[in-house]
CSV table of C-alpha atoms and ligand atoms in Angstrom, one decimal:
chain,number,residue,atom,x,y,z
W,1,MET,CA,0.0,0.0,0.0
W,2,ILE,CA,1.3,3.5,-0.9
W,3,PRO,CA,0.3,5.5,2.1
W,4,TYR,CA,-1.1,9.1,1.9
W,5,GLY,CA,1.6,10.4,4.2
W,6,ARG,CA,4.7,9.1,5.8
W,7,GLN,CA,7.7,10.4,7.9
W,8,ASP,CA,11.2,10.7,6.4
W,9,ILE,CA,13.8,9.5,8.9
W,10,THR,CA,17.6,9.5,8.1
W,11,GLN,CA,20.6,8.1,10.0
W,12,ALA,CA,21.3,11.7,11.2
W,13,ASP,CA,17.8,11.8,12.8
W,14,ILE,CA,18.5,8.5,14.5
W,15,ASP,CA,21.9,9.5,15.7
W,16,ALA,CA,20.5,12.8,17.1
W,17,VAL,CA,17.9,10.8,19.2
W,18,VAL,CA,20.5,8.2,20.4
W,19,GLU,CA,22.8,10.9,21.5
W,20,VAL,CA,20.1,12.3,23.8
W,21,LEU,CA,19.4,8.8,25.2
W,22,LYS,CA,23.0,8.6,26.3
W,23,SER,CA,23.0,12.1,27.7
W,24,ASP,CA,22.1,13.4,31.2
W,25,PHE,CA,18.7,14.7,30.3
W,26,LEU,CA,15.7,13.0,28.7
W,27,THR,CA,13.4,15.9,29.6
W,28,GLN,CA,14.0,19.6,30.4
W,29,GLY,CA,17.5,19.7,29.0
W,30,PRO,CA,19.1,21.9,26.3
W,31,LYS,CA,17.4,20.4,23.2
W,32,VAL,CA,13.9,21.7,23.7
W,33,PRO,CA,15.0,25.4,23.9
W,34,LEU,CA,17.3,24.8,21.0
W,35,PHE,CA,14.4,23.4,18.9
W,36,GLU,CA,12.3,26.4,19.9
W,37,GLN,CA,15.0,28.7,18.8
W,38,THR,CA,15.5,26.8,15.6
W,39,VAL,CA,11.9,27.1,14.6
W,40,SER,CA,11.3,30.6,15.8
W,41,ALA,CA,14.4,31.9,14.0
W,42,LYS,CA,13.4,30.0,10.8
W,43,VAL,CA,9.8,31.4,10.6
W,44,GLY,CA,10.5,34.8,12.2
W,45,ALA,CA,8.5,34.7,15.5
W,46,ARG,CA,9.8,36.1,18.7
W,47,TYR,CA,8.7,33.3,21.0
W,48,ALA,CA,8.2,29.6,20.6
W,49,LEU,CA,6.9,27.0,23.1
W,50,ALA,CA,7.4,23.4,22.2
W,51,VAL,CA,4.7,21.0,23.6
W,52,ASN,CA,3.6,17.4,23.2
W,53,SER,CA,1.1,18.0,20.4
W,54,ALA,CA,-0.5,20.6,18.3
W,55,THR,CA,-3.7,19.8,20.2
W,56,SER,CA,-1.9,20.9,23.5
W,57,ALA,CA,-0.6,24.0,21.7
W,58,LEU,CA,-4.1,25.0,20.7
W,59,HIS,CA,-5.3,24.5,24.2
W,60,ILE,CA,-2.6,26.6,25.9
W,61,ALA,CA,-3.1,29.3,23.2
W,62,CYS,CA,-6.8,29.5,24.0
W,63,LEU,CA,-6.1,29.6,27.7
W,64,ALA,CA,-3.5,32.4,27.3
W,65,LEU,CA,-6.0,34.4,25.2
W,66,GLU,CA,-8.3,34.0,28.3
W,67,LEU,CA,-11.0,32.1,26.4
W,68,GLY,CA,-13.6,30.7,28.9
W,69,GLU,CA,-17.2,30.2,29.8
W,70,GLY,CA,-19.5,32.5,28.0
W,71,ASP,CA,-17.1,33.1,25.2
W,72,TRP,CA,-17.3,31.9,21.6
W,73,LEU,CA,-14.6,30.3,19.5
W,74,TRP,CA,-15.1,30.1,15.8
W,75,THR,CA,-13.3,27.9,13.3
W,76,THR,CA,-13.8,26.0,9.9
W,77,PRO,CA,-15.8,22.8,9.7
W,78,ILE,CA,-13.1,21.4,7.3
W,79,THR,CA,-10.4,20.6,9.9
W,80,PHE,CA,-9.3,18.0,12.3
W,81,VAL,CA,-11.6,18.0,15.4
W,82,ALA,CA,-8.8,19.5,17.6
W,83,SER,CA,-9.2,22.9,16.0
W,84,ALA,CA,-12.6,23.1,17.6
W,85,ASN,CA,-12.2,21.0,20.7
W,86,CYS,CA,-9.7,23.4,22.1
W,87,GLY,CA,-12.6,25.9,22.6
W,88,LEU,CA,-14.6,23.2,24.5
W,89,TYR,CA,-11.7,22.4,26.7
W,90,CYS,CA,-11.9,26.0,27.9
W,91,GLY,CA,-15.6,25.9,28.5
W,92,ALA,CA,-16.3,28.2,25.6
W,93,GLN,CA,-19.0,27.6,22.9
W,94,VAL,CA,-18.0,26.7,19.3
W,95,ASP,CA,-19.3,27.8,16.0
W,96,PHE,CA,-18.2,27.3,12.5
W,97,VAL,CA,-17.7,29.5,9.4
W,98,ASP,CA,-18.2,27.9,5.9
W,99,ILE,CA,-15.3,27.4,3.5
W,100,ASP,CA,-14.3,29.1,0.3
W,101,PRO,CA,-15.1,26.7,-2.5
W,102,ARG,CA,-11.7,27.4,-4.3
W,103,THR,CA,-9.2,27.2,-1.4
W,104,TYR,CA,-11.3,25.1,1.0
W,105,ASN,CA,-10.1,27.5,3.7
W,106,LEU,CA,-12.4,29.5,6.0
W,107,CYS,CA,-14.1,32.0,3.7
W,108,PRO,CA,-13.5,35.7,4.7
W,109,LYS,CA,-16.8,36.8,3.1
W,110,ALA,CA,-18.8,34.2,5.0
W,111,LEU,CA,-16.9,35.3,8.1
W,112,GLU,CA,-17.8,38.9,7.6
W,113,ALA,CA,-21.5,38.1,7.1
W,114,GLN,CA,-21.5,36.0,10.2
W,115,LEU,CA,-19.7,38.6,12.3
W,116,MET,CA,-22.3,41.2,11.3
W,117,ALA,CA,-25.1,38.9,12.4
W,118,ALA,CA,-23.3,38.0,15.6
W,119,GLU,CA,-22.7,41.7,16.5
W,120,ARG,CA,-26.5,42.3,16.3
W,121,GLU,CA,-27.0,39.4,18.7
W,122,ASP,CA,-24.1,40.3,20.9
W,123,LYS,CA,-22.4,36.9,20.3
W,124,LEU,CA,-19.2,38.0,18.7
W,125,PRO,CA,-16.3,35.4,19.0
W,126,LYS,CA,-13.4,36.0,21.3
W,127,VAL,CA,-11.1,33.7,19.3
W,128,LEU,CA,-11.0,32.6,15.7
W,129,VAL,CA,-9.0,29.5,14.8
W,130,VAL,CA,-8.0,29.6,11.1
W,131,VAL,CA,-6.7,26.5,9.5
W,132,HIS,CA,-4.2,26.5,6.6
W,133,LEU,CA,-5.8,23.5,5.0
W,134,CYS,CA,-3.3,21.3,3.0
W,135,GLY,CA,-0.7,23.9,3.9
W,136,GLN,CA,-2.2,26.7,1.9
W,137,PRO,CA,-2.4,29.8,4.0
W,138,CYS,CA,-5.8,31.5,4.6
W,139,ASP,CA,-6.5,35.0,3.4
W,140,MET,CA,-4.8,36.4,6.6
W,141,GLN,CA,-4.8,40.0,5.6
W,142,ALA,CA,-8.6,40.1,5.1
W,143,ILE,CA,-9.2,38.1,8.3
W,144,HIS,CA,-6.9,40.3,10.3
W,145,THR,CA,-8.7,43.4,9.1
W,146,LEU,CA,-12.0,41.9,10.3
W,147,SER,CA,-10.3,41.0,13.7
W,148,GLN,CA,-9.5,44.7,14.2
W,149,ARG,CA,-13.0,45.8,13.4
W,150,TYR,CA,-14.8,43.1,15.5
W,151,GLY,CA,-12.2,42.7,18.2
W,152,PHE,CA,-11.4,39.0,18.2
W,153,LYS,CA,-8.1,37.2,18.5
W,154,ILE,CA,-6.6,34.9,15.9
W,155,ILE,CA,-4.9,31.5,16.2
W,156,GLU,CA,-3.4,30.1,13.1
W,157,ASP,CA,-3.7,26.3,13.2
W,158,ALA,CA,-0.7,25.8,10.8
W,159,SER,CA,-0.5,22.1,11.5
W,160,HIS,CA,-0.3,21.5,7.8
W,161,ALA,CA,1.8,24.5,6.9
W,162,ILE,CA,5.3,24.7,8.4
W,163,GLY,CA,7.8,25.8,5.7
W,164,GLY,CA,5.0,27.4,3.6
W,165,LYS,CA,4.8,31.2,3.0
W,166,TYR,CA,2.1,33.9,2.9
W,167,GLN,CA,2.9,37.0,0.8
W,168,GLY,CA,6.5,35.8,0.6
W,169,GLU,CA,7.0,35.4,4.4
W,170,TYR,CA,7.2,32.1,6.4
W,171,ILE,CA,3.9,31.1,8.0
W,172,GLY,CA,4.4,31.4,11.8
W,173,ASN,CA,5.8,34.9,11.9
W,174,GLY,CA,2.6,36.2,13.4
W,175,ARG,CA,2.2,39.2,11.2
W,176,TYR,CA,-1.6,38.7,11.1
W,177,SER,CA,-2.3,36.6,14.2
W,178,ASP,CA,-1.8,36.3,17.9
W,179,VAL,CA,-0.5,32.7,18.0
W,180,THR,CA,0.5,30.2,15.4
W,181,VAL,CA,0.5,26.4,16.0
W,182,PHE,CA,2.5,23.7,14.3
W,183,SER,CA,2.0,19.9,14.5
W,184,PHE,CA,4.9,17.4,14.3
W,185,HIS,CA,2.8,14.2,14.0
W,186,PRO,CA,4.5,11.7,11.7
W,187,VAL,CA,2.2,12.4,8.7
W,188,LYS,CA,2.9,16.2,8.8
W,189,ILE,CA,5.7,18.0,7.1
W,190,ILE,CA,8.4,17.5,9.8
W,191,THR,CA,8.0,15.2,12.8
W,192,THR,CA,9.0,14.7,16.4
W,193,ALA,CA,6.7,11.5,16.7
W,194,GLU,CA,4.1,13.3,18.7
W,195,GLY,CA,4.7,17.1,19.2
W,196,GLY,CA,3.6,20.6,18.5
W,197,MET,CA,4.6,24.2,19.0
W,198,ALA,CA,2.9,27.5,19.8
W,199,LEU,CA,4.6,30.7,18.4
W,200,THR,CA,3.8,34.3,19.2
W,201,ASN,CA,5.4,37.8,19.2
W,202,ASP,CA,3.7,38.7,22.4
W,203,GLY,CA,5.8,38.3,25.5
W,204,GLN,CA,2.9,38.1,27.9
W,205,LEU,CA,1.1,35.4,25.9
W,206,ALA,CA,4.4,33.5,25.7
W,207,GLU,CA,4.8,33.7,29.5
W,208,LYS,CA,1.3,32.4,30.0
W,209,MET,CA,1.6,29.5,27.6
W,210,ASN,CA,4.9,28.6,29.3
W,211,LEU,CA,3.0,28.3,32.6
W,212,TYR,CA,0.1,26.4,31.1
W,213,ARG,CA,2.3,23.8,29.5
W,214,SER,CA,3.9,22.9,32.8
W,215,HIS,CA,1.4,22.7,35.7
W,216,GLY,CA,1.2,26.5,36.1
W,217,VAL,CA,4.4,26.2,38.1
W,218,THR,CA,7.2,28.8,37.9
W,219,ARG,CA,10.7,29.3,39.3
W,220,ASP,CA,10.7,32.8,38.0
W,221,GLN,CA,10.9,35.3,40.9
W,222,ARG,CA,9.0,37.9,38.8
W,223,LEU,CA,5.9,35.7,38.7
W,224,MET,CA,5.9,34.7,42.4
W,225,THR,CA,3.7,36.2,45.0
W,226,HIS,CA,6.5,36.6,47.5
W,227,GLU,CA,10.3,36.2,48.0
W,228,SER,CA,11.6,32.7,47.3
W,229,ASP,CA,11.9,30.4,50.3
W,230,GLY,CA,15.3,29.0,48.9
W,231,PRO,CA,17.0,27.3,46.0
W,232,TRP,CA,14.4,24.4,46.0
W,233,TYR,CA,11.5,26.8,45.7
W,234,TYR,CA,8.8,27.0,43.0
W,235,GLN,CA,5.3,28.4,43.0
W,236,GLN,CA,2.1,27.2,41.3
W,237,VAL,CA,0.4,30.4,40.1
W,238,GLU,CA,-2.0,29.0,37.5
W,239,LEU,CA,-3.8,25.7,36.9
W,240,GLY,CA,-1.6,24.2,34.2
W,241,TYR,CA,-1.0,20.8,32.6
W,242,ASN,CA,1.9,18.5,31.7
W,243,TYR,CA,2.2,19.3,28.0
W,244,ARG,CA,5.9,19.4,27.8
W,245,MET,CA,8.0,18.0,24.9
W,246,THR,CA,10.8,15.6,25.7
W,247,GLU,CA,14.5,16.0,24.8
W,248,LEU,CA,14.3,13.0,22.4
W,249,GLN,CA,11.5,14.6,20.5
W,250,ALA,CA,13.2,18.0,20.3
W,251,ALA,CA,16.5,16.4,19.1
W,252,LEU,CA,14.5,14.7,16.3
W,253,GLY,CA,12.8,18.0,15.5
W,254,ILE,CA,16.1,19.9,15.3
W,255,SER,CA,17.5,17.3,12.9
W,256,GLN,CA,14.3,17.4,10.8
W,257,MET,CA,14.3,21.2,10.6
W,258,GLU,CA,17.6,21.1,8.6
W,259,ARG,CA,15.6,19.5,5.7
W,260,LEU,CA,12.4,21.6,6.0
W,261,ASP,CA,12.9,23.5,2.8
W,262,VAL,CA,14.0,20.4,1.0
W,263,PHE,CA,10.8,18.6,2.1
W,264,VAL,CA,8.5,21.4,1.0
W,265,ALA,CA,10.3,21.8,-2.3
W,266,ARG,CA,9.9,18.1,-3.0
W,267,ARG,CA,6.2,18.4,-2.2
W,268,HIS,CA,5.9,21.2,-4.7
W,269,LYS,CA,7.6,19.1,-7.3
W,270,LEU,CA,5.2,16.2,-6.6
W,271,ALA,CA,2.2,18.6,-6.7
W,272,LYS,CA,3.3,20.1,-10.1
W,273,ARG,CA,3.6,16.5,-11.5
W,274,TYR,CA,0.1,15.6,-10.2
W,275,ASP,CA,-1.3,18.8,-11.7
W,276,GLU,CA,0.1,17.9,-15.1
W,277,MET,CA,-0.7,14.2,-15.0
W,278,LEU,CA,-4.3,14.8,-13.8
W,279,GLU,CA,-5.1,17.5,-16.2
W,280,ASN,CA,-7.4,15.5,-18.5
W,281,MET,CA,-9.1,13.5,-15.8
W,282,PRO,CA,-12.5,14.3,-14.3
W,283,VAL,CA,-11.1,15.8,-11.1
W,284,ILE,CA,-10.5,19.3,-9.8
W,285,THR,CA,-6.8,19.8,-8.8
W,286,PRO,CA,-5.9,22.1,-5.9
W,287,TRP,CA,-6.1,25.8,-6.7
W,288,GLN,CA,-3.3,27.9,-5.2
W,289,HIS,CA,-3.9,31.6,-4.3
W,290,PRO,CA,-1.1,33.8,-5.8
W,291,ASP,CA,-0.3,35.1,-2.2
W,292,SER,CA,0.5,31.6,-1.0
W,293,TYR,CA,3.4,29.2,-1.1
W,294,SER,CA,1.7,26.1,0.4
W,295,GLY,CA,3.5,23.8,2.8
W,296,LEU,CA,1.6,21.1,0.8
W,297,HIS,CA,1.0,18.7,3.7
W,298,LEU,CA,-1.9,17.3,1.5
W,299,TYR,CA,-2.8,17.0,-2.1
W,300,VAL,CA,-6.6,16.9,-2.3
W,301,ILE,CA,-8.5,16.3,-5.5
W,302,ARG,CA,-12.3,16.8,-5.9
W,303,LEU,CA,-14.1,14.3,-8.2
W,304,LYS,CA,-16.3,15.8,-10.9
W,305,LEU,CA,-19.0,13.2,-10.1
W,306,GLU,CA,-21.2,14.2,-13.0
W,307,ASN,CA,-18.5,13.0,-15.4
W,308,ILE,CA,-17.8,9.7,-13.5
W,309,SER,CA,-19.9,6.6,-13.5
W,310,LYS,CA,-18.8,5.6,-10.0
W,311,SER,CA,-19.8,7.2,-6.6
W,312,HIS,CA,-17.2,9.1,-4.5
W,313,ARG,CA,-17.2,6.1,-2.1
W,314,GLN,CA,-16.7,3.6,-4.9
W,315,VAL,CA,-13.7,5.5,-6.2
W,316,PHE,CA,-12.2,5.7,-2.8
W,317,GLU,CA,-12.8,2.0,-2.1
W,318,SER,CA,-11.3,0.9,-5.4
W,319,LEU,CA,-8.2,3.0,-4.8
W,320,ARG,CA,-7.7,1.4,-1.4
W,321,GLU,CA,-8.3,-2.1,-2.9
W,322,LEU,CA,-5.7,-1.4,-5.5
W,323,GLY,CA,-3.0,-0.4,-3.1
W,324,ILE,CA,-3.4,3.4,-3.0
W,325,GLY,CA,-3.7,4.5,0.6
W,326,VAL,CA,-5.9,7.5,-0.1
W,327,ASN,CA,-7.6,9.4,2.8
W,328,LEU,CA,-10.3,12.1,3.3
W,329,HIS,CA,-9.4,15.3,5.0
W,330,TYR,CA,-11.8,16.0,6.6
W,331,ILE,CA,-15.2,14.9,7.8
W,332,PRO,CA,-16.9,18.2,8.6
W,333,VAL,CA,-16.6,18.7,12.3
W,334,HIS,CA,-20.2,19.9,12.8
W,335,THR,CA,-21.4,16.5,11.5
W,336,GLN,CA,-19.6,14.5,14.2
W,337,PRO,CA,-22.0,13.0,16.7
W,338,TYR,CA,-20.5,15.0,19.5
W,339,TYR,CA,-21.2,18.2,17.7
W,340,GLN,CA,-24.6,17.1,16.5
W,341,ASN,CA,-25.5,16.6,20.2
W,342,MET,CA,-24.7,20.3,20.6
W,343,GLY,CA,-27.3,21.2,18.0
W,344,PHE,CA,-25.4,21.3,14.7
W,345,ARG,CA,-27.2,19.9,11.7
W,346,GLN,CA,-26.5,18.4,8.4
W,347,GLY,CA,-26.9,21.3,5.9
W,348,ASP,CA,-25.5,23.9,8.2
W,349,TYR,CA,-22.4,24.5,6.1
W,350,PRO,CA,-23.2,23.6,2.5
W,351,GLU,CA,-19.8,24.3,0.9
W,352,ALA,CA,-18.0,22.2,3.5
W,353,GLU,CA,-20.5,19.4,3.0
W,354,ARG,CA,-20.2,19.5,-0.7
W,355,TYR,CA,-16.4,19.4,-0.5
W,356,TYR,CA,-16.7,16.4,1.8
W,357,SER,CA,-18.8,14.6,-0.8
W,358,GLU,CA,-16.1,14.9,-3.5
W,359,ALA,CA,-12.6,15.2,-1.8
W,360,ILE,CA,-9.9,12.6,-1.8
W,361,SER,CA,-6.3,13.1,-0.5
W,362,LEU,CA,-3.8,11.4,-2.8
W,363,PRO,CA,-0.4,10.2,-1.5
W,364,MET,CA,2.0,13.2,-0.8
W,365,TYR,CA,5.2,12.9,1.2
W,366,GLN,CA,8.9,13.4,0.9
W,367,GLY,CA,9.8,9.8,0.2
W,368,LEU,CA,7.1,9.3,-2.5
W,369,THR,CA,9.1,8.4,-5.6
W,370,ASP,CA,8.3,9.5,-9.1
W,371,GLN,CA,7.5,5.8,-10.0
W,372,GLN,CA,5.1,5.4,-7.1
W,373,GLN,CA,3.4,8.7,-8.0
W,374,ALA,CA,3.0,7.5,-11.6
W,375,GLU,CA,1.5,4.3,-10.2
W,376,VAL,CA,-1.0,6.4,-8.2
W,377,VAL,CA,-2.0,8.2,-11.3
W,378,ARG,CA,-2.2,5.1,-13.4
W,379,VAL,CA,-4.6,3.4,-10.8
W,380,LEU,CA,-6.7,6.6,-10.5
W,381,GLU,CA,-7.1,6.8,-14.2
W,382,SER,CA,-8.2,3.1,-14.4
W,383,VAL,CA,-10.7,3.6,-11.6
W,384,LEU,CA,-12.2,6.8,-13.1
W,385,LYS,CA,-12.7,5.2,-16.5
K,1,PLP,C1,-2.9,17.1,13.0
K,1,PLP,C2,-3.7,18.3,13.2
K,1,PLP,C3,-4.0,18.7,14.5
K,1,PLP,C4,-3.6,17.9,15.7
K,1,PLP,O1,-2.2,17.8,15.8
K,1,PLP,P1,-1.6,16.8,16.9
K,1,PLP,O2,-0.1,17.2,16.9
K,1,PLP,O3,-1.8,15.4,16.5
K,1,PLP,O4,-2.3,17.1,18.2
K,1,PLP,C5,-4.7,19.9,14.7
K,1,PLP,N1,-5.2,20.5,13.6
K,1,PLP,C6,-5.0,20.2,12.4
K,1,PLP,C7,-5.5,20.9,11.2
K,1,PLP,C8,-4.2,19.0,12.1
K,1,PLP,O5,-4.1,18.6,10.9
């Protein structure tokens, strides 16, 4: 089976992890801060907090932005459930904004209409989580302008997008947002096995996220309520969690970061080949906004079902049966039973639901060879005939 995504691990990656195993520190040593510096320097953010997953990063970002009971978090329905769940973790309510039919990202026009309605009902969101689906950045400038007018904070869920650029600058520099989150799960662009990171240019947000990722405990005298009792002393000043990243993960991340641009360039080469090879097939290939240089975590096609004699499901199943490990990103979050129990209904977000009825993620990863890719295309062509 050719999978839809897969990590790329070299001997240098293995050596980096083994070196940590033989060292004095498996957690809370020098590698985590070095990984943070490596990523923040690369993307141009002032502060970076490494954590054990992007889900944890989303949670501490929401906490630092003081999202809580009585507040609203808005996001896109076409995302992994974690982009919405982080709001529920904080006791906030969640709502969705439909997608743009060309980019599949949260649609700024739909957002504006929904904000106008929410203002009348006094239900404006406190936090908006935008998701750079497949690695393509959202229309951040338009969304940022709306955030100034309506007073909400922006978290970029850039789980798909490290190494990508918006208007020529690396995603993660925070020009148009408060916090950016990366995921280092093995299917993503670089990996630390499990892992994530929250980046910001705001020192106070960074300080709060630092507390939330480690039990709300500090050894920093500035954050304590009174003079330290002695060298052993620490204080718990918030209710935090254990969301820390290990030294082994950080060492792997540092080693992977050296190949980030190579990884993204290879994904672009693969995408260009797919674009060309699929040109005459009854599918819609990904459209790229001129402002964006996608991280290309995913390559999603949409089936032109009116020109195909099989159903979406039949095409998907045939591909799997023939050894192509396709996937579907994503099932609209509002159609999940947990969200249906909160009152969301089928039909609430028509563009998202239409996308779901046509989308298929083709294999896309560093190690996918030209021959394997040609095999994917050959099988797809035979299935669509
Ligand atoms: C993978 C992913 C997450 C969660 O990442 P973890 O590191 O597995 O917690 C969140 N949002 C999106 C869009 C993702 O793709």
